[in-house]
Tab-separated table of C-alpha atoms in Angstrom:
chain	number	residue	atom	x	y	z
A	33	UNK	CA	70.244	107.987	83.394
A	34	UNK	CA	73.910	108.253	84.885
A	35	UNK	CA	73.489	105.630	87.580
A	36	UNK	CA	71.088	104.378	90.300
A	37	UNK	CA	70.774	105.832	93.668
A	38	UNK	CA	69.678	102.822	95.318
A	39	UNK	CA	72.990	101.595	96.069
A	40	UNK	CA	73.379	99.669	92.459
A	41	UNK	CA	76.097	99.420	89.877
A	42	UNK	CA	76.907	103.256	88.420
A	43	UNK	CA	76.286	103.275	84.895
A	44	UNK	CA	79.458	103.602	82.498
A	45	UNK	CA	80.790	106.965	81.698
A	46	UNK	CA	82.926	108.113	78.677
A	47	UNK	CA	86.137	108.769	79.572
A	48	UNK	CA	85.817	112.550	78.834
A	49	UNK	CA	82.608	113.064	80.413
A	50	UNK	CA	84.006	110.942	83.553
A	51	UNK	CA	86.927	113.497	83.892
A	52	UNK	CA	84.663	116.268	82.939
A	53	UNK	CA	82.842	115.916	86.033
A	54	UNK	CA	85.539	115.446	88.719
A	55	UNK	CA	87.347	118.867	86.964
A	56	UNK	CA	85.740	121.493	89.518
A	57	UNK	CA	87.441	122.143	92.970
A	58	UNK	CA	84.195	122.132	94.964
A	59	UNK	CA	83.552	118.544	93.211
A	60	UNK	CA	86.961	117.033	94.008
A	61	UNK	CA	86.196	118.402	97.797
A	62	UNK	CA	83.227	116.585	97.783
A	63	UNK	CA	84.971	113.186	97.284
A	64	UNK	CA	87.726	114.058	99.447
A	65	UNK	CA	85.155	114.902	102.215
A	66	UNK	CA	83.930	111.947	101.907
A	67	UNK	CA	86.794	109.902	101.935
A	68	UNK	CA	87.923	111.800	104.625
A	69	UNK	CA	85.115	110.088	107.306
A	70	UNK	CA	84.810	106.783	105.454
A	71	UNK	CA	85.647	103.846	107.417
A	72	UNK	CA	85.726	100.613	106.281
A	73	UNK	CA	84.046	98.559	108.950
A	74	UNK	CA	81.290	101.406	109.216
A	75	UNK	CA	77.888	99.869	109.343
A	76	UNK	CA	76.808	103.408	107.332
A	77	UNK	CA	79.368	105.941	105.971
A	78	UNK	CA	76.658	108.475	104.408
A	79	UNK	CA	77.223	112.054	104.936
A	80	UNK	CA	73.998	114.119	105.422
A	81	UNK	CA	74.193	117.195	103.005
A	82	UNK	CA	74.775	119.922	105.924
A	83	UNK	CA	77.563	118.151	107.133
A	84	UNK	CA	78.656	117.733	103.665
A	85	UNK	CA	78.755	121.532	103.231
A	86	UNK	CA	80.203	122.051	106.387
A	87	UNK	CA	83.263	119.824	106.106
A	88	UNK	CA	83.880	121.171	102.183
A	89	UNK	CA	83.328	124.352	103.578
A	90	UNK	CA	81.191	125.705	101.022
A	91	UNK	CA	79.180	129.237	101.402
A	92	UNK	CA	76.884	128.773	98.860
A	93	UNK	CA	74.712	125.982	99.358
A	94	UNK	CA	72.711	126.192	95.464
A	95	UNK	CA	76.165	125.893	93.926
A	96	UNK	CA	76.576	123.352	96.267
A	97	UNK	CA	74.047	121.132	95.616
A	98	UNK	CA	74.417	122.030	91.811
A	99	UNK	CA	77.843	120.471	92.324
A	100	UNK	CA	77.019	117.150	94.093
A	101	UNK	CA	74.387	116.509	91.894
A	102	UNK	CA	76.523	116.101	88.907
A	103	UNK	CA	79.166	113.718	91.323
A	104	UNK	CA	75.554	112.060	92.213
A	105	UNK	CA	75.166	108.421	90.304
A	106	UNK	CA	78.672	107.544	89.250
A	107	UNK	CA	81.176	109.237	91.712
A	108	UNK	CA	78.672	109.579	94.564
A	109	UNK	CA	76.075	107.502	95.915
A	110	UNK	CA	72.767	109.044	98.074
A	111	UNK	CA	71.441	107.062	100.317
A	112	UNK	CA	68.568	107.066	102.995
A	113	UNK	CA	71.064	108.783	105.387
A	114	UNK	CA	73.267	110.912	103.215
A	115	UNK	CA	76.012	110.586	100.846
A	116	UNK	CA	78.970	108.240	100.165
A	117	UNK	CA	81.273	107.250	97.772
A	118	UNK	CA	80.435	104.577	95.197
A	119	UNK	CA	83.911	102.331	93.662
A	120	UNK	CA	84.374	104.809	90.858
A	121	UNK	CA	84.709	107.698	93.419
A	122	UNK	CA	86.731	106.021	95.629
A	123	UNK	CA	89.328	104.914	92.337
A	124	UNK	CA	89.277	109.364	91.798
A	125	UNK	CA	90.279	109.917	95.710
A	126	UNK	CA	92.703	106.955	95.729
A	127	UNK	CA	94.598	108.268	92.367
A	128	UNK	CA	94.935	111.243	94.332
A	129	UNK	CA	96.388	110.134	97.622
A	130	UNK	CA	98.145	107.972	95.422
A	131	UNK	CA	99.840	110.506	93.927
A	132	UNK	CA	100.553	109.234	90.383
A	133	UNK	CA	98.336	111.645	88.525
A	134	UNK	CA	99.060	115.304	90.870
A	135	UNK	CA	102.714	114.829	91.850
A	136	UNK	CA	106.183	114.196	90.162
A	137	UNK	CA	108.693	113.937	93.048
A	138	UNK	CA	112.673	113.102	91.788
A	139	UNK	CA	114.981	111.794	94.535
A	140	UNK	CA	118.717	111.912	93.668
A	141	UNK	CA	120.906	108.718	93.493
A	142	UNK	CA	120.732	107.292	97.088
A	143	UNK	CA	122.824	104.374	98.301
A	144	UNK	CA	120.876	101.649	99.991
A	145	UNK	CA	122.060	98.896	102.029
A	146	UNK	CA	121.815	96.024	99.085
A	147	UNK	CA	125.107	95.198	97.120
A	148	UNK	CA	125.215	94.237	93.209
A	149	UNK	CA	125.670	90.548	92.859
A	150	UNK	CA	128.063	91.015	89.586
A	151	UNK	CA	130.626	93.439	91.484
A	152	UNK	CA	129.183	93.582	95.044
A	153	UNK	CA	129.543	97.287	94.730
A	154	UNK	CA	126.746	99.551	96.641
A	155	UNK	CA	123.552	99.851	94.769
A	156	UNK	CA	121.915	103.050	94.881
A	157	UNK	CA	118.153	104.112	94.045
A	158	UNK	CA	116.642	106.742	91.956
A	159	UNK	CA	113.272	107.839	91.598
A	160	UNK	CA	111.952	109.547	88.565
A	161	UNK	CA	108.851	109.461	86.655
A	162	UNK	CA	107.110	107.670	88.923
A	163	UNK	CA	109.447	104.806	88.492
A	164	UNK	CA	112.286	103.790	91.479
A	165	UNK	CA	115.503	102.847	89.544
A	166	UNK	CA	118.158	100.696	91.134
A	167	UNK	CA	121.495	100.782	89.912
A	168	UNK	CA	125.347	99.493	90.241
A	169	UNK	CA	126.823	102.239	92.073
A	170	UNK	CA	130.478	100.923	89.960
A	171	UNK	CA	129.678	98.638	87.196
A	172	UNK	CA	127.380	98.375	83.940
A	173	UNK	CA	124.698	95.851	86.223
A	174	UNK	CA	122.535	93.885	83.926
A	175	UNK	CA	120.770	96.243	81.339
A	176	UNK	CA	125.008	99.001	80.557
A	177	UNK	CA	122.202	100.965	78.436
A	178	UNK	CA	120.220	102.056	80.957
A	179	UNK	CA	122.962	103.362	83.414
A	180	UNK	CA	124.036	100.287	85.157
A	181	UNK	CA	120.354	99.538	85.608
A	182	UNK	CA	119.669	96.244	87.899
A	183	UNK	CA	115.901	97.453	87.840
A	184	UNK	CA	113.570	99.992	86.923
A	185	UNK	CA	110.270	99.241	89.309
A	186	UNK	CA	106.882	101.421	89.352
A	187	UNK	CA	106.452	103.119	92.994
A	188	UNK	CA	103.783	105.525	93.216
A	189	UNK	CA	104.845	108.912	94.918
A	190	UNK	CA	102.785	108.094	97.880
A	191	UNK	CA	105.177	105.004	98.938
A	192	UNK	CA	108.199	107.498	99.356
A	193	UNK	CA	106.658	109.028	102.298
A	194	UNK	CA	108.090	108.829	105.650
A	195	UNK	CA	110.279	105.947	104.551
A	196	UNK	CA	113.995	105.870	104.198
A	197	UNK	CA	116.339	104.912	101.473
A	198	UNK	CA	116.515	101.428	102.371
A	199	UNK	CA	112.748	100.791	103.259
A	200	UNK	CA	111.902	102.546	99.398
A	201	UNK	CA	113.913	100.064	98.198
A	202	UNK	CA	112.083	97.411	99.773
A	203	UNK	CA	108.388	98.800	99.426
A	204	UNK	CA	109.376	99.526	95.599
A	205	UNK	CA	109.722	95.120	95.122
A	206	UNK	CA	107.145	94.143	97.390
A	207	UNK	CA	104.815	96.056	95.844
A	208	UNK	CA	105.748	95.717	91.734
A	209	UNK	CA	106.668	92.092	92.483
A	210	UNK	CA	103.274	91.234	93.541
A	211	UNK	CA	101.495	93.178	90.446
A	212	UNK	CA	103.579	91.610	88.531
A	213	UNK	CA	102.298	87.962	89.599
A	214	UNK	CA	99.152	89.034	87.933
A	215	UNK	CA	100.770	89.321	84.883
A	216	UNK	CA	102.105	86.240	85.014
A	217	UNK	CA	98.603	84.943	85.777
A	218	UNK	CA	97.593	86.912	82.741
A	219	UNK	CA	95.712	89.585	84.272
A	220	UNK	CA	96.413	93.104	84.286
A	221	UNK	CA	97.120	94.990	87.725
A	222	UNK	CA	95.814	98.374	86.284
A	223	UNK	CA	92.462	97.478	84.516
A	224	UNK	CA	92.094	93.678	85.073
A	225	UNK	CA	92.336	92.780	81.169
A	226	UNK	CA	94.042	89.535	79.264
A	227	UNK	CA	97.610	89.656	79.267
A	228	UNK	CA	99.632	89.239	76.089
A	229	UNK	CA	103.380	87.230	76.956
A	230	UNK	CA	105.915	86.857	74.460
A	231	UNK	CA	109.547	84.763	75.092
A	232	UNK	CA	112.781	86.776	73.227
A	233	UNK	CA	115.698	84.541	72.983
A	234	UNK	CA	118.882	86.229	71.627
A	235	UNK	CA	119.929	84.526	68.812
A	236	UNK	CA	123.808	85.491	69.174
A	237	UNK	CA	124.161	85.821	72.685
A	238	UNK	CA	127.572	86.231	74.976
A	239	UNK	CA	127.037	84.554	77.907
A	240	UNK	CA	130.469	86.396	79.300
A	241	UNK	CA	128.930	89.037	80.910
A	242	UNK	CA	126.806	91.726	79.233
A	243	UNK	CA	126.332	90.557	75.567
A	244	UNK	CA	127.022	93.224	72.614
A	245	UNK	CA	124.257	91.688	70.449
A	246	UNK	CA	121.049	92.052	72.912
A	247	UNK	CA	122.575	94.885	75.525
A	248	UNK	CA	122.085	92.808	78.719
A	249	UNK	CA	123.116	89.900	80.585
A	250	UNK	CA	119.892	87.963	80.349
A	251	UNK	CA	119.715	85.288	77.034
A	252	UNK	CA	115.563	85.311	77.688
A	253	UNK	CA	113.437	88.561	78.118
A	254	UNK	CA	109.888	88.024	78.478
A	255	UNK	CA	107.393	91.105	77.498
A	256	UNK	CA	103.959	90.855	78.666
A	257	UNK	CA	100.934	93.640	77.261
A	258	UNK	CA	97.913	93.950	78.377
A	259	UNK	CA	95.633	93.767	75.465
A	260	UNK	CA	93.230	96.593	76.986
A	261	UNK	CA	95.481	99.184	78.525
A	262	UNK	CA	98.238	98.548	77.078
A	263	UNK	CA	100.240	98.530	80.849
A	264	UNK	CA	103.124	96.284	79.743
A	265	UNK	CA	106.061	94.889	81.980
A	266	UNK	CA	109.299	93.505	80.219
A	267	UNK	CA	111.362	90.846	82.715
A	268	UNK	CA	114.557	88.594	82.718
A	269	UNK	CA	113.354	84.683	82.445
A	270	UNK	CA	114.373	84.071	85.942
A	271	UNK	CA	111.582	85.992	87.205
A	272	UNK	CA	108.308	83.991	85.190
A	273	UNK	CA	109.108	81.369	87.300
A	274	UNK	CA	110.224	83.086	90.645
A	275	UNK	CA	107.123	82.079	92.579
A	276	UNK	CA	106.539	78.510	91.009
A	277	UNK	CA	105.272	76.212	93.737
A	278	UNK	CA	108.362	73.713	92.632
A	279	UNK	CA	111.019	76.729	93.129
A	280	UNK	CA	109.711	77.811	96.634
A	281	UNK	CA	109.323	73.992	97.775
A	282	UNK	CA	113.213	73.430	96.391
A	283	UNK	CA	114.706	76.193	98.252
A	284	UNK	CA	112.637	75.578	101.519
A	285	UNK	CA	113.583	71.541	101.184
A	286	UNK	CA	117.311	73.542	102.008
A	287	UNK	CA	116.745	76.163	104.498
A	288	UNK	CA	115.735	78.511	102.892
A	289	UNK	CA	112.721	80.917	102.708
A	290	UNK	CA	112.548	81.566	99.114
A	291	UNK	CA	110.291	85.010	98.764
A	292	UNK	CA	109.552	86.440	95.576
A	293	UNK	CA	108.848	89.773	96.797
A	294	UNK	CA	112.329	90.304	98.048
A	295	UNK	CA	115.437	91.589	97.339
A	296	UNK	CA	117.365	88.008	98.288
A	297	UNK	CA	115.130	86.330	95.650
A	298	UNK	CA	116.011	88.611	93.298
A	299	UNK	CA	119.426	87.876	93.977
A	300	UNK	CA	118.760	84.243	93.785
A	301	UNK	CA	117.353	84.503	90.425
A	302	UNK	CA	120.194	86.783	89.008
A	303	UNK	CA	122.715	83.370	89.618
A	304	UNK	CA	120.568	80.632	87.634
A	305	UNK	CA	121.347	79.250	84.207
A	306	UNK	CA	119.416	80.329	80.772
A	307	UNK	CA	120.245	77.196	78.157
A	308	UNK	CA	118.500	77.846	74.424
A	309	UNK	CA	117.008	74.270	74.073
A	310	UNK	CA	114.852	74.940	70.204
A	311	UNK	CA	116.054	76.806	67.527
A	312	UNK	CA	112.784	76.505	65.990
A	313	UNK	CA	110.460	78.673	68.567
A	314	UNK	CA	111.639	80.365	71.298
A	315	UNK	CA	112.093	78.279	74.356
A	316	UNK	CA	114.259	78.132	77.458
A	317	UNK	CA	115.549	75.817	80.069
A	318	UNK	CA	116.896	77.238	83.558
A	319	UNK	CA	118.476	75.565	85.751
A	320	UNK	CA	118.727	76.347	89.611
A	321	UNK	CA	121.373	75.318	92.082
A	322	UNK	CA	121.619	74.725	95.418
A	323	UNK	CA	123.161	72.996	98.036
A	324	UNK	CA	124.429	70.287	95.068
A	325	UNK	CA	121.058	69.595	94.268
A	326	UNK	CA	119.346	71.168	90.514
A	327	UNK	CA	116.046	72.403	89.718
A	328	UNK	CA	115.309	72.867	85.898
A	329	UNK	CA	112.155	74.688	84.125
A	330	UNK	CA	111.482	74.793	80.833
A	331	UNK	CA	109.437	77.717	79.176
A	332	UNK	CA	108.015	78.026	75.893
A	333	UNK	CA	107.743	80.969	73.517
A	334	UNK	CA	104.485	82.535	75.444
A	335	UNK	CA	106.180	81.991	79.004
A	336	UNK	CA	104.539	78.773	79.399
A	337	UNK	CA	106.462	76.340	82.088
A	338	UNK	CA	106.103	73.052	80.031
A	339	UNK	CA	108.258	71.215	82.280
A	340	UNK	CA	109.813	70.824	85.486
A	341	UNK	CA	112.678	68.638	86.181
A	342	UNK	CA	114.606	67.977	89.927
């Protein structure tokens, strides 16, 4: 038994068999179909099988149904009334729309209106490999190895449409920013699994600019794996504690709206303090300034804030 058709869970699928199915044209029409009339607030999105055919526009209604009987139970749902999508149909259609699994776009270096906060040179924006990089359009930024690199943030190819330069850049942090809260909540944005973190400290590091021994500016990098997936995210130490309730009520105490999310904040976090504080485990205090006033974390070797300190 693949799944229920009563509207319950669909049962699990190995991964081969699960692409397997969706790996026919008439079947990926199918889910597109029905994606195409579902509506959210619909009291009833089933399709009734003639409209089904017409809207695929197939001509051959016993390959047809031959078709949507294999997407029927995991990838398709029938119902009283028709057919729908169940959440494992609607993950297929959104990959596609998406764009990360059928497209491979590359747009050429690109200033936006941002400066680098080490030179205040123009930084310009890449995209490649599904991945919008950001980079010093004069000096070495923060990670010389990687071009200049200030940041190298997932954007599906989707999120380049019908926006310009600028609003990429913008789209690209709001929406890797706010996965990457998960993380720090130790949960996985792609599959929902634990979250490994780890705390680097560089043991002979050059605070005068970028440091030969490590290849950035930053003395902490924190890496975070998820222990399913394997979707991993490697960050400065400024941003583990970037949306901290202390931080945000610190900066708004002085004017100002402190959003993670944000280019600004980014900024923000580029200008505070890294202090080693153990030699025995890695550990970190930063310190944040503003206004005359200091804010100081402390993190342990798995990210851990163990103390906060105005």
């Amino acid at each position: 038994m693949m799944g229920r058709a009563d509207g319950g869970t669909p049962d699990a699928l190995a991964p081969d068999d699960a692409f397997t199915l969706v790996g026919n044209e008439t079947r990926i029409g199918i889910l597109r179909a029905l994606w195409a009339v579902y509506d959210p607030y619909a009291a009833d999105n089933a399709v009734p099988f003639s409209e089904l055919v017409d809207r695929v526009g197939a001509e051959d209604t016993g390959n047809f149904n031959y078709h949507l009987g294999k997407l029927t139970g995991h990838f398709v749902r029938r119902t009283d009334t028709g057919y729908e999508l169940t959440a494992p149909g609607f993950k297929i259609v959104r990959a596609i729309i998406a764009g990360g699994v059928t497209r491979d776009p590359v747009v050429e270096s690109t200033p936006v209106g941002a400066t680098c906060d080490r030179c205040g040179s123009t930084v310009e924006i890449t995209y490649e490999d599904g991945t919008v990089w950001a980079r010093c359009s004069t000096c070495d930024g923060y990670w010389p190895q990687r071009g200049g690199e200030i940041f190298g943030f997932s954007l599906p190819p989707e999120g380049l449409r019908d926006r310009s330069p600028e609003e990429i850049f913008d789209a690209t942090i709001g929406y890797s920013i706010r996965r990457f809260e998960t993380m720090i909540d130790g949960i996985c944005p792609e599959c929902g699994g634990s979250v490994d973190t780890s705390l680097a400290v560089c043991e002979d590091h050059d605070d005068d600019g970028i440091c030969e021994a490590c290849g950035s500016r930053f003395l902490g990098i924190l890496t975070c794996v998820c222990v399913s997936c394997k979707f991993a995210w490697r960050c400065p130490s400024y941003a583990w504690v970037s949306n901290h309730p202390a931080l945000v009520s610190f900066y708004y105490r002085h004017g100002v709206e402190h959003v993670p999310s944000t280019w600004a904040a980014i900024k923000r976090g580029l200008g505070w303090r890294e202090e080693r504080i153990s030699t025995d485990s890695p550990s970190l205090r930063l310190t944040v300034e503003q206004d005359g006033e200091r804010l100081r974390f402390v993190i342990d070797h798995v990210g851990a804030v163990t103390e906060v300190d105005a």
